[in-house]
């Protein structure tokens, strides 16, 4: 190692809803100077025996937990918005959701509206799943991968990063652009025959 470098290696465990714990080996080098600190990290999935699994990584648990999180979040927002109720944010802004005929939407309509509202997150989950089908690392040789890491290799998935940026822009368009043109109605409001009005 170079002067001022510190190597750190640790086993991390990550737990997702409805799945077993996943284990990762995280190894990296931290370099500190008088003015700044930099670090290079390599995170590799390992199996129950501690052996590296550097091929394709299954993200089924992440997909399932992500869908569960979104469904629970949508249900909570729907409950606090249905039948004339308002979320804290809508109360603070003096807004409420009503159907286009002026009635208060029920829980079913509000749940559908919230699922549509959070649908961009479902696209992110689908994108992560699609990228997980391809090998993450440039070599199957664990020792070679460690040597590459020590020589300065970092995992840069520019394709996945660019796709996430595109999805992020699409999500912002999904949420905010219709408000400019339709005044109080987004795409999901139009689909659910609802609108946001001043209370």
PDB file of N, CA and C in Angstrom, residues 31-103:
ATOM      1  N   UNK A  31      -7.595   6.601   1.228  1.00  0.00           N
ATOM      2  CA  UNK A  31      -6.351   7.363   1.150  1.00  0.00           C
ATOM      3  C   UNK A  31      -6.624   8.767   1.682  1.00  0.00           C
ATOM      4  N   UNK A  32      -5.859   9.151   2.674  1.00  0.00           N
ATOM      5  CA  UNK A  32      -6.092  10.444   3.324  1.00  0.00           C
ATOM      6  C   UNK A  32      -4.859  11.325   3.181  1.00  0.00           C
ATOM      7  N   UNK A  33      -5.107  12.566   2.780  1.00  0.00           N
ATOM      8  CA  UNK A  33      -4.048  13.572   2.742  1.00  0.00           C
ATOM      9  C   UNK A  33      -4.453  14.718   3.666  1.00  0.00           C
ATOM     10  N   UNK A  34      -3.678  15.777   3.661  1.00  0.00           N
ATOM     11  CA  UNK A  34      -3.998  16.919   4.526  1.00  0.00           C
ATOM     12  C   UNK A  34      -5.289  17.608   4.115  1.00  0.00           C
ATOM     13  N   UNK A  35      -5.626  17.560   2.832  1.00  0.00           N
ATOM     14  CA  UNK A  35      -6.768  18.324   2.324  1.00  0.00           C
ATOM     15  C   UNK A  35      -8.006  17.493   2.010  1.00  0.00           C
ATOM     16  N   UNK A  36      -7.857  16.213   1.706  1.00  0.00           N
ATOM     17  CA  UNK A  36      -9.017  15.444   1.286  1.00  0.00           C
ATOM     18  C   UNK A  36      -8.814  13.957   1.557  1.00  0.00           C
ATOM     19  N   UNK A  37      -9.933  13.243   1.484  1.00  0.00           N
ATOM     20  CA  UNK A  37      -9.917  11.799   1.672  1.00  0.00           C
ATOM     21  C   UNK A  37     -10.619  11.151   0.491  1.00  0.00           C
ATOM     22  N   UNK A  38     -10.016  10.121  -0.081  1.00  0.00           N
ATOM     23  CA  UNK A  38     -10.652   9.389  -1.183  1.00  0.00           C
ATOM     24  C   UNK A  38     -10.708   7.911  -0.811  1.00  0.00           C
ATOM     25  N   UNK A  39     -11.610   7.208  -1.452  1.00  0.00           N
ATOM     26  CA  UNK A  39     -11.750   5.779  -1.167  1.00  0.00           C
ATOM     27  C   UNK A  39     -12.210   5.056  -2.423  1.00  0.00           C
ATOM     28  N   UNK A  40     -11.735   3.814  -2.591  1.00  0.00           N
ATOM     29  CA  UNK A  40     -12.184   2.923  -3.650  1.00  0.00           C
ATOM     30  C   UNK A  40     -12.753   1.688  -2.983  1.00  0.00           C
ATOM     31  N   UNK A  41     -13.976   1.305  -3.375  1.00  0.00           N
ATOM     32  CA  UNK A  41     -14.642   0.166  -2.748  1.00  0.00           C
ATOM     33  C   UNK A  41     -15.033  -0.855  -3.793  1.00  0.00           C
ATOM     34  N   UNK A  42     -14.945  -2.104  -3.407  1.00  0.00           N
ATOM     35  CA  UNK A  42     -15.408  -3.207  -4.238  1.00  0.00           C
ATOM     36  C   UNK A  42     -16.336  -4.053  -3.373  1.00  0.00           C
ATOM     37  N   UNK A  43     -17.574  -4.240  -3.826  1.00  0.00           N
ATOM     38  CA  UNK A  43     -18.555  -5.016  -3.078  1.00  0.00           C
ATOM     39  C   UNK A  43     -18.923  -6.255  -3.889  1.00  0.00           C
ATOM     40  N   UNK A  44     -18.723  -7.416  -3.291  1.00  0.00           N
ATOM     41  CA  UNK A  44     -18.924  -8.685  -3.992  1.00  0.00           C
ATOM     42  C   UNK A  44     -19.885  -9.549  -3.182  1.00  0.00           C
ATOM     43  N   UNK A  45     -20.963 -10.045  -3.798  1.00  0.00           N
ATOM     44  CA  UNK A  45     -21.859 -10.968  -3.080  1.00  0.00           C
ATOM     45  C   UNK A  45     -21.122 -12.262  -2.728  1.00  0.00           C
ATOM     46  N   UNK A  46     -21.378 -12.789  -1.541  1.00  0.00           N
ATOM     47  CA  UNK A  46     -20.807 -14.069  -1.139  1.00  0.00           C
ATOM     48  C   UNK A  46     -21.927 -14.995  -0.709  1.00  0.00           C
ATOM     49  N   UNK A  47     -21.668 -16.315  -0.831  1.00  0.00           N
ATOM     50  CA  UNK A  47     -22.686 -17.282  -0.438  1.00  0.00           C
ATOM     51  C   UNK A  47     -22.595 -17.568   1.058  1.00  0.00           C
ATOM     52  N   UNK A  48     -23.378 -18.532   1.520  1.00  0.00           N
ATOM     53  CA  UNK A  48     -23.430 -18.837   2.959  1.00  0.00           C
ATOM     54  C   UNK A  48     -22.094 -19.315   3.494  1.00  0.00           C
ATOM     55  N   UNK A  49     -21.247 -19.892   2.624  1.00  0.00           N
ATOM     56  CA  UNK A  49     -19.936 -20.382   3.044  1.00  0.00           C
ATOM     57  C   UNK A  49     -18.853 -19.319   2.932  1.00  0.00           C
ATOM     58  N   UNK A  50     -19.224 -18.120   2.488  1.00  0.00           N
ATOM     59  CA  UNK A  50     -18.249 -17.050   2.334  1.00  0.00           C
ATOM     60  C   UNK A  50     -17.517 -17.055   1.019  1.00  0.00           C
ATOM     61  N   UNK A  51     -17.937 -17.898   0.085  1.00  0.00           N
ATOM     62  CA  UNK A  51     -17.312 -17.940  -1.232  1.00  0.00           C
ATOM     63  C   UNK A  51     -17.905 -16.867  -2.135  1.00  0.00           C
ATOM     64  N   UNK A  52     -17.094 -16.226  -2.968  1.00  0.00           N
ATOM     65  CA  UNK A  52     -17.608 -15.143  -3.821  1.00  0.00           C
ATOM     66  C   UNK A  52     -18.579 -15.653  -4.866  1.00  0.00           C
ATOM     67  N   UNK A  53     -19.588 -14.860  -5.158  1.00  0.00           N
ATOM     68  CA  UNK A  53     -20.560 -15.151  -6.216  1.00  0.00           C
ATOM     69  C   UNK A  53     -20.537 -13.970  -7.157  1.00  0.00           C
ATOM     70  N   UNK A  54     -19.596 -13.973  -8.086  1.00  0.00           N
ATOM     71  CA  UNK A  54     -19.360 -12.775  -8.891  1.00  0.00           C
ATOM     72  C   UNK A  54     -19.963 -12.868 -10.286  1.00  0.00           C
ATOM     73  N   UNK A  55     -20.815 -13.855 -10.514  1.00  0.00           N
ATOM     74  CA  UNK A  55     -21.530 -13.930 -11.791  1.00  0.00           C
ATOM     75  C   UNK A  55     -22.752 -13.028 -11.744  1.00  0.00           C
ATOM     76  N   UNK A  56     -23.831 -13.484 -12.322  1.00  0.00           N
ATOM     77  CA  UNK A  56     -25.074 -12.726 -12.244  1.00  0.00           C
ATOM     78  C   UNK A  56     -25.601 -12.783 -10.816  1.00  0.00           C
ATOM     79  N   UNK A  57     -26.184 -11.696 -10.380  1.00  0.00           N
ATOM     80  CA  UNK A  57     -26.683 -11.587  -9.010  1.00  0.00           C
ATOM     81  C   UNK A  57     -28.200 -11.556  -9.048  1.00  0.00           C
ATOM     82  N   UNK A  58     -28.827 -12.449  -8.317  1.00  0.00           N
ATOM     83  CA  UNK A  58     -30.287 -12.483  -8.292  1.00  0.00           C
ATOM     84  C   UNK A  58     -30.825 -11.311  -7.484  1.00  0.00           C
ATOM     85  N   UNK A  59     -31.742 -10.587  -8.082  1.00  0.00           N
ATOM     86  CA  UNK A  59     -32.349  -9.467  -7.361  1.00  0.00           C
ATOM     87  C   UNK A  59     -33.830  -9.730  -7.095  1.00  0.00           C
ATOM     88  N   UNK A  60     -34.244 -11.002  -7.178  1.00  0.00           N
ATOM     89  CA  UNK A  60     -35.639 -11.308  -6.891  1.00  0.00           C
ATOM     90  C   UNK A  60     -36.062 -10.789  -5.519  1.00  0.00           C
ATOM     91  N   UNK A  61     -35.253 -10.985  -4.461  1.00  0.00           N
ATOM     92  CA  UNK A  61     -35.658 -10.433  -3.154  1.00  0.00           C
ATOM     93  C   UNK A  61     -35.810  -8.922  -3.174  1.00  0.00           C
ATOM     94  N   UNK A  62     -34.915  -8.229  -3.900  1.00  0.00           N
ATOM     95  CA  UNK A  62     -35.001  -6.769  -3.974  1.00  0.00           C
ATOM     96  C   UNK A  62     -36.255  -6.362  -4.742  1.00  0.00           C
ATOM     97  N   UNK A  63     -36.557  -7.073  -5.827  1.00  0.00           N
ATOM     98  CA  UNK A  63     -37.760  -6.769  -6.609  1.00  0.00           C
ATOM     99  C   UNK A  63     -39.008  -6.958  -5.747  1.00  0.00           C
ATOM    100  N   UNK A  64     -39.081  -8.097  -5.047  1.00  0.00           N
ATOM    101  CA  UNK A  64     -40.257  -8.385  -4.219  1.00  0.00           C
ATOM    102  C   UNK A  64     -40.394  -7.360  -3.102  1.00  0.00           C
ATOM    103  N   UNK A  65     -39.294  -7.075  -2.397  1.00  0.00           N
ATOM    104  CA  UNK A  65     -39.383  -6.112  -1.298  1.00  0.00           C
ATOM    105  C   UNK A  65     -39.715  -4.717  -1.818  1.00  0.00           C
ATOM    106  N   UNK A  66     -39.175  -4.346  -2.992  1.00  0.00           N
ATOM    107  CA  UNK A  66     -39.499  -3.037  -3.566  1.00  0.00           C
ATOM    108  C   UNK A  66     -40.972  -2.910  -3.891  1.00  0.00           C
ATOM    109  N   UNK A  67     -41.551  -3.960  -4.470  1.00  0.00           N
ATOM    110  CA  UNK A  67     -42.980  -3.941  -4.792  1.00  0.00           C
ATOM    111  C   UNK A  67     -43.819  -3.879  -3.515  1.00  0.00           C
ATOM    112  N   UNK A  68     -43.395  -4.641  -2.491  1.00  0.00           N
ATOM    113  CA  UNK A  68     -44.118  -4.610  -1.209  1.00  0.00           C
ATOM    114  C   UNK A  68     -44.059  -3.223  -0.592  1.00  0.00           C
ATOM    115  N   UNK A  69     -42.863  -2.589  -0.601  1.00  0.00           N
ATOM    116  CA  UNK A  69     -42.717  -1.240  -0.048  1.00  0.00           C
ATOM    117  C   UNK A  69     -43.650  -0.261  -0.756  1.00  0.00           C
ATOM    118  N   UNK A  70     -43.658  -0.320  -2.089  1.00  0.00           N
ATOM    119  CA  UNK A  70     -44.481   0.609  -2.854  1.00  0.00           C
ATOM    120  C   UNK A  70     -45.961   0.362  -2.588  1.00  0.00           C
ATOM    121  N   UNK A  71     -46.369  -0.913  -2.526  1.00  0.00           N
ATOM    122  CA  UNK A  71     -47.777  -1.227  -2.262  1.00  0.00           C
ATOM    123  C   UNK A  71     -48.193  -0.725  -0.882  1.00  0.00           C
ATOM    124  N   UNK A  72     -47.350  -0.920   0.136  1.00  0.00           N
ATOM    125  CA  UNK A  72     -47.676  -0.435   1.485  1.00  0.00           C
ATOM    126  C   UNK A  72     -47.715   1.085   1.537  1.00  0.00           C
ATOM    127  N   UNK A  73     -46.761   1.720   0.861  1.00  0.00           N
ATOM    128  CA  UNK A  73     -46.738   3.185   0.816  1.00  0.00           C
ATOM    129  C   UNK A  73     -47.977   3.718   0.107  1.00  0.00           C
ATOM    130  N   UNK A  74     -48.340   3.099  -1.022  1.00  0.00           N
ATOM    131  CA  UNK A  74     -49.530   3.525  -1.758  1.00  0.00           C
ATOM    132  C   UNK A  74     -50.787   3.321  -0.921  1.00  0.00           C
ATOM    133  N   UNK A  75     -50.864   2.205  -0.188  1.00  0.00           N
ATOM    134  CA  UNK A  75     -52.028   1.937   0.658  1.00  0.00           C
ATOM    135  C   UNK A  75     -52.142   2.966   1.776  1.00  0.00           C
ATOM    136  N   UNK A  76     -51.001   3.330   2.375  1.00  0.00           N
ATOM    137  CA  UNK A  76     -51.023   4.336   3.446  1.00  0.00           C
ATOM    138  C   UNK A  76     -51.486   5.690   2.911  1.00  0.00           C
ATOM    139  N   UNK A  77     -50.934   6.114   1.770  1.00  0.00           N
ATOM    140  CA  UNK A  77     -51.352   7.389   1.180  1.00  0.00           C
ATOM    141  C   UNK A  77     -52.820   7.344   0.779  1.00  0.00           C
ATOM    142  N   UNK A  78     -53.248   6.202   0.229  1.00  0.00           N
ATOM    143  CA  UNK A  78     -54.648   6.069  -0.188  1.00  0.00           C
ATOM    144  C   UNK A  78     -55.578   6.169   1.011  1.00  0.00           C
ATOM    145  N   UNK A  79     -55.216   5.516   2.113  1.00  0.00           N
ATOM    146  CA  UNK A  79     -56.063   5.552   3.312  1.00  0.00           C
ATOM    147  C   UNK A  79     -56.224   6.984   3.821  1.00  0.00           C
ATOM    148  N   UNK A  80     -55.117   7.740   3.835  1.00  0.00           N
ATOM    149  CA  UNK A  80     -55.177   9.108   4.355  1.00  0.00           C
ATOM    150  C   UNK A  80     -55.723  10.111   3.347  1.00  0.00           C
ATOM    151  N   UNK A  81     -56.021   9.663   2.126  1.00  0.00           N
ATOM    152  CA  UNK A  81     -56.598  10.556   1.120  1.00  0.00           C
ATOM    153  C   UNK A  81     -58.036  10.201   0.762  1.00  0.00           C
ATOM    154  N   UNK A  82     -58.492   9.000   1.148  1.00  0.00           N
ATOM    155  CA  UNK A  82     -59.825   8.533   0.735  1.00  0.00           C
ATOM    156  C   UNK A  82     -60.925   9.138   1.587  1.00  0.00           C
ATOM    157  N   UNK A  83     -62.112   9.199   1.006  1.00  0.00           N
ATOM    158  CA  UNK A  83     -63.339   9.604   1.700  1.00  0.00           C
ATOM    159  C   UNK A  83     -63.226  10.969   2.382  1.00  0.00           C
ATOM    160  N   UNK A  84     -62.584  11.897   1.698  1.00  0.00           N
ATOM    161  CA  UNK A  84     -62.515  13.267   2.206  1.00  0.00           C
ATOM    162  C   UNK A  84     -61.355  13.557   3.129  1.00  0.00           C
ATOM    163  N   UNK A  85     -60.573  12.532   3.511  1.00  0.00           N
ATOM    164  CA  UNK A  85     -59.404  12.781   4.363  1.00  0.00           C
ATOM    165  C   UNK A  85     -58.278  13.375   3.523  1.00  0.00           C
ATOM    166  N   UNK A  86     -57.289  13.928   4.232  1.00  0.00           N
ATOM    167  CA  UNK A  86     -56.151  14.530   3.536  1.00  0.00           C
ATOM    168  C   UNK A  86     -54.849  14.121   4.212  1.00  0.00           C
ATOM    169  N   UNK A  87     -53.801  13.983   3.403  1.00  0.00           N
ATOM    170  CA  UNK A  87     -52.480  13.735   3.967  1.00  0.00           C
ATOM    171  C   UNK A  87     -51.971  15.024   4.616  1.00  0.00           C
ATOM    172  N   UNK A  88     -50.925  14.905   5.409  1.00  0.00           N
ATOM    173  CA  UNK A  88     -50.377  16.085   6.093  1.00  0.00           C
ATOM    174  C   UNK A  88     -49.937  17.139   5.084  1.00  0.00           C
ATOM    175  N   UNK A  89     -49.300  16.700   4.004  1.00  0.00           N
ATOM    176  CA  UNK A  89     -48.846  17.637   2.980  1.00  0.00           C
ATOM    177  C   UNK A  89     -50.000  18.402   2.347  1.00  0.00           C
ATOM    178  N   UNK A  90     -51.094  17.696   2.054  1.00  0.00           N
ATOM    179  CA  UNK A  90     -52.252  18.378   1.465  1.00  0.00           C
ATOM    180  C   UNK A  90     -52.907  19.322   2.470  1.00  0.00           C
ATOM    181  N   UNK A  91     -52.906  18.943   3.750  1.00  0.00           N
ATOM    182  CA  UNK A  91     -53.451  19.847   4.772  1.00  0.00           C
ATOM    183  C   UNK A  91     -52.628  21.119   4.853  1.00  0.00           C
ATOM    184  N   UNK A  92     -51.311  20.983   4.850  1.00  0.00           N
ATOM    185  CA  UNK A  92     -50.440  22.162   4.939  1.00  0.00           C
ATOM    186  C   UNK A  92     -50.584  23.076   3.726  1.00  0.00           C
ATOM    187  N   UNK A  93     -50.805  22.485   2.555  1.00  0.00           N
ATOM    188  CA  UNK A  93     -50.947  23.275   1.328  1.00  0.00           C
ATOM    189  C   UNK A  93     -52.391  23.664   1.032  1.00  0.00           C
ATOM    190  N   UNK A  94     -53.324  23.202   1.870  1.00  0.00           N
ATOM    191  CA  UNK A  94     -54.733  23.527   1.659  1.00  0.00           C
ATOM    192  C   UNK A  94     -55.312  22.879   0.419  1.00  0.00           C
ATOM    193  N   UNK A  95     -54.936  21.629   0.161  1.00  0.00           N
ATOM    194  CA  UNK A  95     -55.399  20.908  -1.020  1.00  0.00           C
ATOM    195  C   UNK A  95     -56.156  19.654  -0.616  1.00  0.00           C
ATOM    196  N   UNK A  96     -56.948  19.141  -1.538  1.00  0.00           N
ATOM    197  CA  UNK A  96     -57.583  17.847  -1.345  1.00  0.00           C
ATOM    198  C   UNK A  96     -57.874  17.234  -2.711  1.00  0.00           C
ATOM    199  N   UNK A  97     -58.060  15.911  -2.700  1.00  0.00           N
ATOM    200  CA  UNK A  97     -58.353  15.180  -3.936  1.00  0.00           C
ATOM    201  C   UNK A  97     -59.851  14.945  -4.005  1.00  0.00           C
ATOM    202  N   UNK A  98     -60.422  15.213  -5.163  1.00  0.00           N
ATOM    203  CA  UNK A  98     -61.830  14.894  -5.387  1.00  0.00           C
ATOM    204  C   UNK A  98     -61.993  14.351  -6.789  1.00  0.00           C
ATOM    205  N   UNK A  99     -63.075  13.629  -7.008  1.00  0.00           N
ATOM    206  CA  UNK A  99     -63.342  13.113  -8.348  1.00  0.00           C
ATOM    207  C   UNK A  99     -63.821  14.262  -9.222  1.00  0.00           C
ATOM    208  N   UNK A 100     -63.819  14.055 -10.524  1.00  0.00           N
ATOM    209  CA  UNK A 100     -64.198  15.134 -11.441  1.00  0.00           C
ATOM    210  C   UNK A 100     -65.655  15.546 -11.283  1.00  0.00           C
ATOM    211  N   UNK A 101     -66.490  14.660 -10.693  1.00  0.00           N
ATOM    212  CA  UNK A 101     -67.889  15.031 -10.460  1.00  0.00           C
ATOM    213  C   UNK A 101     -68.087  15.685  -9.089  1.00  0.00           C
ATOM    214  N   UNK A 102     -66.986  16.004  -8.392  1.00  0.00           N
ATOM    215  CA  UNK A 102     -67.064  16.730  -7.132  1.00  0.00           C
ATOM    216  C   UNK A 102     -67.199  15.874  -5.887  1.00  0.00           C
ATOM    217  N   UNK A 103     -67.194  14.538  -6.015  1.00  0.00           N
ATOM    218  CA  UNK A 103     -67.342  13.665  -4.855  1.00  0.00           C
ATOM    219  C   UNK A 103     -65.974  13.292  -4.287  1.00  0.00           C
TER     220      UNK A 103
END
